[in-house]
Tab-separated table of C-alpha atoms in Angstrom:
chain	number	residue	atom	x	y	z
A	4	UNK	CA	28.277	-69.661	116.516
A	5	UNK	CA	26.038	-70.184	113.823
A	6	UNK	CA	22.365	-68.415	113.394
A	7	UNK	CA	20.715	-71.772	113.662
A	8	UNK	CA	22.762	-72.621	117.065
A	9	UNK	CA	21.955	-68.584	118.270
A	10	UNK	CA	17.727	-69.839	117.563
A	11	UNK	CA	18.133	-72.828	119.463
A	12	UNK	CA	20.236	-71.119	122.585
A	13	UNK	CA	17.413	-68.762	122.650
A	14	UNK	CA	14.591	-70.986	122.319
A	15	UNK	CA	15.544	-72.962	125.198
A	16	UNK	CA	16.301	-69.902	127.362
A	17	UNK	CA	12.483	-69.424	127.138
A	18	UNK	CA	11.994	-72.906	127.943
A	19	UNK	CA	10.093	-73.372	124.693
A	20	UNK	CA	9.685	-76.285	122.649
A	21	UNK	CA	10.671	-76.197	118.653
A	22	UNK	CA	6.781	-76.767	118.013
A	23	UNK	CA	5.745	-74.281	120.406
A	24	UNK	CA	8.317	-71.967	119.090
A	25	UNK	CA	6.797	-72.945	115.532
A	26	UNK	CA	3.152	-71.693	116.795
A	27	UNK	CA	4.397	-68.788	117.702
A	28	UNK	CA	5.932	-67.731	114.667
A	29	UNK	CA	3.264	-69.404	112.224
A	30	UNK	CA	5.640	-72.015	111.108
A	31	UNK	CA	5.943	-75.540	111.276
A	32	UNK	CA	8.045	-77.329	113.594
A	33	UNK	CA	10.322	-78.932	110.938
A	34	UNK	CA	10.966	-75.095	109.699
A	35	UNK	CA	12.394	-74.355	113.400
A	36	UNK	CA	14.531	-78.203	113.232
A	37	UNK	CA	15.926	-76.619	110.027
A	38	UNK	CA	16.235	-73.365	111.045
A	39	UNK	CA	17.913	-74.848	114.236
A	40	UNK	CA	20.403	-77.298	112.252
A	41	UNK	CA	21.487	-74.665	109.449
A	42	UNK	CA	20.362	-76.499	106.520
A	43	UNK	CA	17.686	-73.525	106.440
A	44	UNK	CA	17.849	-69.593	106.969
A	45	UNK	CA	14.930	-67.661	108.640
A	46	UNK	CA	12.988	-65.524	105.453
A	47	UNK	CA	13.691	-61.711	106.475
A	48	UNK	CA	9.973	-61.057	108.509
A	49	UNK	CA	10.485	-64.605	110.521
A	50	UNK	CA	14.104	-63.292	111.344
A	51	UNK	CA	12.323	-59.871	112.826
A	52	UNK	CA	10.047	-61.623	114.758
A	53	UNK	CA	12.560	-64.016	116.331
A	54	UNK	CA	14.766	-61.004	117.020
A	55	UNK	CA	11.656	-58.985	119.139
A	56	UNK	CA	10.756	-62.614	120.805
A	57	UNK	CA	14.169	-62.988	121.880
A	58	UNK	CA	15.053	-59.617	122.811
A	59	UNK	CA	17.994	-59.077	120.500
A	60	UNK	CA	18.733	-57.696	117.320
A	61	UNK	CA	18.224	-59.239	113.776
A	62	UNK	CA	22.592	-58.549	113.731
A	63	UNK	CA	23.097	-60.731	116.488
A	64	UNK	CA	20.953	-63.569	114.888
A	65	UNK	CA	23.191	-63.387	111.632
A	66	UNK	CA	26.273	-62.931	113.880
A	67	UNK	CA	27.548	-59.854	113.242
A	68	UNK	CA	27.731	-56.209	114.692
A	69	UNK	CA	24.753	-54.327	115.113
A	70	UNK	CA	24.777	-50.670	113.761
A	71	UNK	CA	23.767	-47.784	116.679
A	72	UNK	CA	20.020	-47.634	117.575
A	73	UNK	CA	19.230	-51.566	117.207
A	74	UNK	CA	19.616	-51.483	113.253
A	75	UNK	CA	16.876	-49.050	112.599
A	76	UNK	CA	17.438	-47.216	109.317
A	77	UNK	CA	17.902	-43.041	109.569
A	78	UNK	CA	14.757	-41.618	107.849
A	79	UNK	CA	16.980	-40.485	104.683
A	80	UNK	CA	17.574	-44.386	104.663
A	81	UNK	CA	13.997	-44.917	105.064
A	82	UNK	CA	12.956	-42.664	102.209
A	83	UNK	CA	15.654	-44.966	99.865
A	84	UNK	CA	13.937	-47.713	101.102
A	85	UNK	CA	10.590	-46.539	99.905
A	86	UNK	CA	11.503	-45.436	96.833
A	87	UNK	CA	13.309	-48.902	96.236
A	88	UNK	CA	9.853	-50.610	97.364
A	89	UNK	CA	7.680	-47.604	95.023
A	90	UNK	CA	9.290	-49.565	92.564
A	91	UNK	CA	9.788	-53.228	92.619
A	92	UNK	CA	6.903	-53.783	95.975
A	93	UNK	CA	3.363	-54.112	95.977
A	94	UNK	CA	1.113	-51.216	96.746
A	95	UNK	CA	0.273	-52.536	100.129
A	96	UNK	CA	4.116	-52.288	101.360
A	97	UNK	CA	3.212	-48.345	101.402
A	98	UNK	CA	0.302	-48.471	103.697
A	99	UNK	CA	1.191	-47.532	107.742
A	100	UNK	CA	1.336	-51.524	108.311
A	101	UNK	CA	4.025	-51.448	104.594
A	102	UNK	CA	5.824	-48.697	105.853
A	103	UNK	CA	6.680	-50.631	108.869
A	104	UNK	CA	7.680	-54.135	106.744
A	105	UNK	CA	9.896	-51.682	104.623
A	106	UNK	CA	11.597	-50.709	107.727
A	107	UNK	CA	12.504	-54.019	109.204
A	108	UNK	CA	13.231	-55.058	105.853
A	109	UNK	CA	15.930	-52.120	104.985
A	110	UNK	CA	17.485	-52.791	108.439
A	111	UNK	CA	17.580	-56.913	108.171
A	112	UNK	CA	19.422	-56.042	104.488
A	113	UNK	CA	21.438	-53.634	106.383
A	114	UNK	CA	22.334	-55.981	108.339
A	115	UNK	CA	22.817	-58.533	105.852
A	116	UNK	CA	24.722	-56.514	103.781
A	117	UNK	CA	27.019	-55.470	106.314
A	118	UNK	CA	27.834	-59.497	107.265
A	119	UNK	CA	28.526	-60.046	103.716
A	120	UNK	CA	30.898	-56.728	103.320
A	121	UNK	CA	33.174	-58.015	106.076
A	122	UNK	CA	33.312	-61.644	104.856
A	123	UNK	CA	34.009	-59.952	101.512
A	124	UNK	CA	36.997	-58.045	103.187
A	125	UNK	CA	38.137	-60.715	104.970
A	126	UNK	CA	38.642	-63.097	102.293
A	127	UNK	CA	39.647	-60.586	99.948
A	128	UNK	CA	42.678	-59.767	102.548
A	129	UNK	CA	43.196	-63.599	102.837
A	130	UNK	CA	43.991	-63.602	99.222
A	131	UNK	CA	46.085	-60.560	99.597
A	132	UNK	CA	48.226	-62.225	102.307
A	133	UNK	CA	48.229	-65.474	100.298
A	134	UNK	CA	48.870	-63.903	97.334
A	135	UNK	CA	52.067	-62.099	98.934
A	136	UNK	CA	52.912	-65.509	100.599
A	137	UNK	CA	52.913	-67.164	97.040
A	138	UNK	CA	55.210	-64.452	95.883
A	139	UNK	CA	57.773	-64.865	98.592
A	140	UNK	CA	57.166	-68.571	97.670
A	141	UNK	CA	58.009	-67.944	94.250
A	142	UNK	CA	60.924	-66.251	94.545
A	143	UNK	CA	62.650	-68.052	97.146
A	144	UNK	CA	62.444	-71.056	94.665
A	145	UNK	CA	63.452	-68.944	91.725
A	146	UNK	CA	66.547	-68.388	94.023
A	147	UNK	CA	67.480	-72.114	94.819
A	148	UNK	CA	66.703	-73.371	91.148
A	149	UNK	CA	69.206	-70.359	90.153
A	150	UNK	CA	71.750	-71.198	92.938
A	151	UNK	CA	71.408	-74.871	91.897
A	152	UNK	CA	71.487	-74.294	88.240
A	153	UNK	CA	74.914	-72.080	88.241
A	154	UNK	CA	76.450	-74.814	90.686
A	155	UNK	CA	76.027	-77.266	88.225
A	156	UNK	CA	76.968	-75.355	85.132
A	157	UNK	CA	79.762	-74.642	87.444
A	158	UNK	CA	80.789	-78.236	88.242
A	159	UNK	CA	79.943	-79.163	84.343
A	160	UNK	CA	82.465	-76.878	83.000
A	161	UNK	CA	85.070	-78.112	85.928
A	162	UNK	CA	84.277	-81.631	84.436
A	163	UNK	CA	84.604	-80.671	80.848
A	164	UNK	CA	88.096	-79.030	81.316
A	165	UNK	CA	89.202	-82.142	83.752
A	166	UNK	CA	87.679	-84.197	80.434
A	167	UNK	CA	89.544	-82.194	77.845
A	168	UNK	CA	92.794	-81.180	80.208
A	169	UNK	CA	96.203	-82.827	78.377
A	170	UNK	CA	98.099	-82.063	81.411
A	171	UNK	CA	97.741	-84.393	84.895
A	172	UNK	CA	99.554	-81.374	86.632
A	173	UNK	CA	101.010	-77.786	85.971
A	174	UNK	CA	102.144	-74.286	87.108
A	175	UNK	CA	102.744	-71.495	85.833
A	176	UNK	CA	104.698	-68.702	88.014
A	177	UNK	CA	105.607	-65.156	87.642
A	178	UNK	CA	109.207	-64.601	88.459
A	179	UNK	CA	108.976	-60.496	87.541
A	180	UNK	CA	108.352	-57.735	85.076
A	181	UNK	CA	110.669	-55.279	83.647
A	182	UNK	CA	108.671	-51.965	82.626
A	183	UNK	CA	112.683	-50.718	81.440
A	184	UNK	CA	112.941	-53.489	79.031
A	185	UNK	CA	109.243	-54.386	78.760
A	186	UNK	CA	109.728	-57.939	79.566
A	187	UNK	CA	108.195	-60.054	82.105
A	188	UNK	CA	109.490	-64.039	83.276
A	189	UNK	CA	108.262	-66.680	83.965
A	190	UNK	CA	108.561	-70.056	84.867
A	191	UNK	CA	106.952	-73.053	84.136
A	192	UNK	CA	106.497	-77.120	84.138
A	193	UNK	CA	103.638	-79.799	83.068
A	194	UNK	CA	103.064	-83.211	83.490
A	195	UNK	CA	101.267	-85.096	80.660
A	196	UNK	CA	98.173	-87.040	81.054
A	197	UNK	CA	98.980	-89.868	78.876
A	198	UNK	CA	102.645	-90.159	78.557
A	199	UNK	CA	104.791	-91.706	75.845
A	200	UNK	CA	108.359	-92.646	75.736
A	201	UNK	CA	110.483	-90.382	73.673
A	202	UNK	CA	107.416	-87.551	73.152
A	203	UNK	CA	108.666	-83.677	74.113
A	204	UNK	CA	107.314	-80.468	74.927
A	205	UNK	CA	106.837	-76.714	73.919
A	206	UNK	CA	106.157	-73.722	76.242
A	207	UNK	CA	105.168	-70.920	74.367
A	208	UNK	CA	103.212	-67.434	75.264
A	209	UNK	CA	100.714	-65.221	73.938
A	210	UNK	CA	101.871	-61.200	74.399
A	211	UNK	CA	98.949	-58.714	73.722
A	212	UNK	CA	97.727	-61.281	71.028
A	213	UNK	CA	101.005	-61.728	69.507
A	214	UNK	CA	102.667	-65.311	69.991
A	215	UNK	CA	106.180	-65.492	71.437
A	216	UNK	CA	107.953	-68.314	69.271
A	217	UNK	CA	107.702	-71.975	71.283
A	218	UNK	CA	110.182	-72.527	73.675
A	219	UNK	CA	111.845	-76.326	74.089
A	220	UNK	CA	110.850	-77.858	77.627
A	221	UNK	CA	113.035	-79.778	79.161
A	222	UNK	CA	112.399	-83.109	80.730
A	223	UNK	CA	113.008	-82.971	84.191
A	224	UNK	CA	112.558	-86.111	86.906
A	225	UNK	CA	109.796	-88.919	85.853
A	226	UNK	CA	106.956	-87.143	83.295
A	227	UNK	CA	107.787	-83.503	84.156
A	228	UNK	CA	108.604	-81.187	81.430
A	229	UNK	CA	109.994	-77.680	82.589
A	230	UNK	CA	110.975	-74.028	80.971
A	231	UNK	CA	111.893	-70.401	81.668
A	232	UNK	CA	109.756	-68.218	79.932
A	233	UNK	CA	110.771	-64.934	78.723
A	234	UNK	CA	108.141	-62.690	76.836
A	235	UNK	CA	107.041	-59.204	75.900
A	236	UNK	CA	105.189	-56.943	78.907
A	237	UNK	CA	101.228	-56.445	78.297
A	238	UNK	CA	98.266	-56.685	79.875
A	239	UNK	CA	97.265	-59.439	78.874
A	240	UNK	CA	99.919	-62.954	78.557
A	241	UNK	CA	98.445	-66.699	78.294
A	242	UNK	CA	100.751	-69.392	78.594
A	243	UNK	CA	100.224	-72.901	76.808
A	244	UNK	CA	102.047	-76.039	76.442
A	245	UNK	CA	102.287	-78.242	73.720
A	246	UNK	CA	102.892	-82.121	73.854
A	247	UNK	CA	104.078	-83.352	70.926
A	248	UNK	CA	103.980	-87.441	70.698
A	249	UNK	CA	106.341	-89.640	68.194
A	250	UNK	CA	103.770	-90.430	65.756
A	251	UNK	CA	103.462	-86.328	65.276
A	252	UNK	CA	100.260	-85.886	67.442
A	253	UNK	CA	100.130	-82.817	69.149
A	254	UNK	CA	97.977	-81.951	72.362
A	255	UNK	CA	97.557	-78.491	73.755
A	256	UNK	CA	96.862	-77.081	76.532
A	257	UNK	CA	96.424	-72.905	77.923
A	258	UNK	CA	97.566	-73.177	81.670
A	259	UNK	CA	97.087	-69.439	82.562
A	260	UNK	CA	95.904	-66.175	82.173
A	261	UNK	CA	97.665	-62.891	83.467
A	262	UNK	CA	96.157	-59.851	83.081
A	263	UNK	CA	97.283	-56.388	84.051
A	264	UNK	CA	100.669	-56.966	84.250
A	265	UNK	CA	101.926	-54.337	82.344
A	266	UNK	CA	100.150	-51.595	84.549
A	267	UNK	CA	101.046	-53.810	87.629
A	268	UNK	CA	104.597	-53.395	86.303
A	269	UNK	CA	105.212	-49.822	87.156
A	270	UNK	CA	106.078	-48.423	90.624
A	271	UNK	CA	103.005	-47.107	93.076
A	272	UNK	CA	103.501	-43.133	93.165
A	273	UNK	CA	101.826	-40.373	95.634
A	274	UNK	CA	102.010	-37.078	95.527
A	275	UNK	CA	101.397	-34.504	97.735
A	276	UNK	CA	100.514	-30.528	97.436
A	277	UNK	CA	100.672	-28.058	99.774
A	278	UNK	CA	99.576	-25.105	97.481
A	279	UNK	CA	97.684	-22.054	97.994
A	280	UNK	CA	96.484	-19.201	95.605
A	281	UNK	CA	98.223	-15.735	96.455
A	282	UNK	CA	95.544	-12.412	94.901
A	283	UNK	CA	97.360	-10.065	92.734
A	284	UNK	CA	95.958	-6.904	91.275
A	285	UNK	CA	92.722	-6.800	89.265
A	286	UNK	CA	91.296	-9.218	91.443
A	287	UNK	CA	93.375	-11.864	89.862
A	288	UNK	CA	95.129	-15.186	91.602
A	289	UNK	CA	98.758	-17.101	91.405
A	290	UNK	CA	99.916	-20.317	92.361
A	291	UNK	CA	102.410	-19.298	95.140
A	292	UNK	CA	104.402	-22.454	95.720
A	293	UNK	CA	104.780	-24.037	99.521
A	294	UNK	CA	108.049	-23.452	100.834
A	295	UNK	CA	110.203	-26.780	101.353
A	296	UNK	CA	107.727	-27.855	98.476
């Protein structure tokens, strides 16, 4: 409720009239019709006066809390208020009859100042919460435009591969590794994507970045080309094909990546102790071994 809609419940509570209100204050009646309909606020003495004719407090006009006693200011807050008004008031605010104005005024902008603190707070945690809503805001879009982004750099380099792939099938499969001999198998076939009668094929393999010489495929049912593959054992082995066409063209192609093979290679081993330290003399220790052990 607004302080122009608190005037006008009160006014008719009395059963008074906006003009007669106006005579009673020493206004006019289109001061009470603006008072009434907020395009106008009451100056700080009408606001007193309407809050002893109504019989409540100057906080309750302004719609907000009242501080204990009715708003009256404590007489160290008085003295401020003086001393303010020593300064910046006329001489006749410090007569008995000024004293008194000071005091309603101090406790109207007591008041008044405590309405405008709270909207203060108010908005100023609105902006927090807002602030902290924009945030989440923020980053939840910051995560979908990442998501979004990677899927399509994703799907861009699937398309350039499928764009710049030689081969309209493959595989590539690891038959075993031989730690003894340091040599691991493999075996593989490739269909090209444009085919030409009377073009071959080359397997070859890349060993711990040394290249295994190229290995004849042979042509197997349809377009297939196929090969065993036999290379050195390291941790890292690419495979690639090679078409070569009867004008001389050649296309290539890597069709996979192992790595780790070489430590893969070796068998899993666990041990297991069942030691304990036996004292000597001087306070010294030996390993006394388990029995069974």
């Amino acid at each position: 409720m607004t302080t122009g809609r608190r005037v006008a419940q009160k006014r008719k509570e009395l059963g008074l009239s906006q003009e007669a209100l106006g005579e009673k204050l020493g206004v006019s009646r289109q001061s009470i019709y603006k008072w009434e309909s907020d395009s106008a606020l009451p100056e700080v003495e009408k606001l007193v006066a309407l809050s002893r004719l109504f019989g409540v407090s100057v906080g309750w006009l302004l719609g907000v809390e009242t501080a204990p006693g009715g708003g009256e200011l404590s007489e160290e807050q008085l003295t401020l208020a003086e001393e303010i008004a020593a300064r910046y008031a006329p001489k006749a605010w410090l007569s008995p009859r000024g004293r008194t104005a000071v005091k309603l005024f101090g406790a109207a902008a007591a008041v008044c100042l405590c309405a405008a603190l709270c909207g203060f707070y108010l908005r100023l945690e609105q902006l927090t919460r807002n602030d902290s809503q924009l945030q989440a805001a923020i980053t939840r879009v910051e995560g979908s435009v990442n998501s979004q982004i990677n899927g399509i750099s994703s799907r861009v380099e699937e398309l350039l591969r499928e764009q710049n792939a030689v081969t309209a099938d493959y595989a590539a499969t690891l038959l075993g590794a031989d730690p003894s001999i340091s040599q691991a198998f493999f075996q593989v076939y490739a269909v090209p994507k444009n085919y030409a009668e009377g073009m071959t094929a080359e397997f070859y393999t890349v060993s711990g970045g040394y290249p295994s010489p190229a290995v004849q495929a042979e042509q197997k049912e349809g377009q297939r080309f196929a090969a065993d593959l036999e290379c050195g054992l390291a941790e890292d082995i690419s495979i690639s094909v090679a078409f070569v066409y009867p004008d001389g063209t050649r296309q290539t192609q890597v069709l996979d990546h192992y790595t780790g093979l070489y430590g893969q290679s070796f068998p899993e081993v666990r041990t297991h102790y069942d030691l304990h330290y036996k004292p000597v003399e001087n306070e010294t220790f030996v390993l006394a071994k388990t029995e069974g052990v």
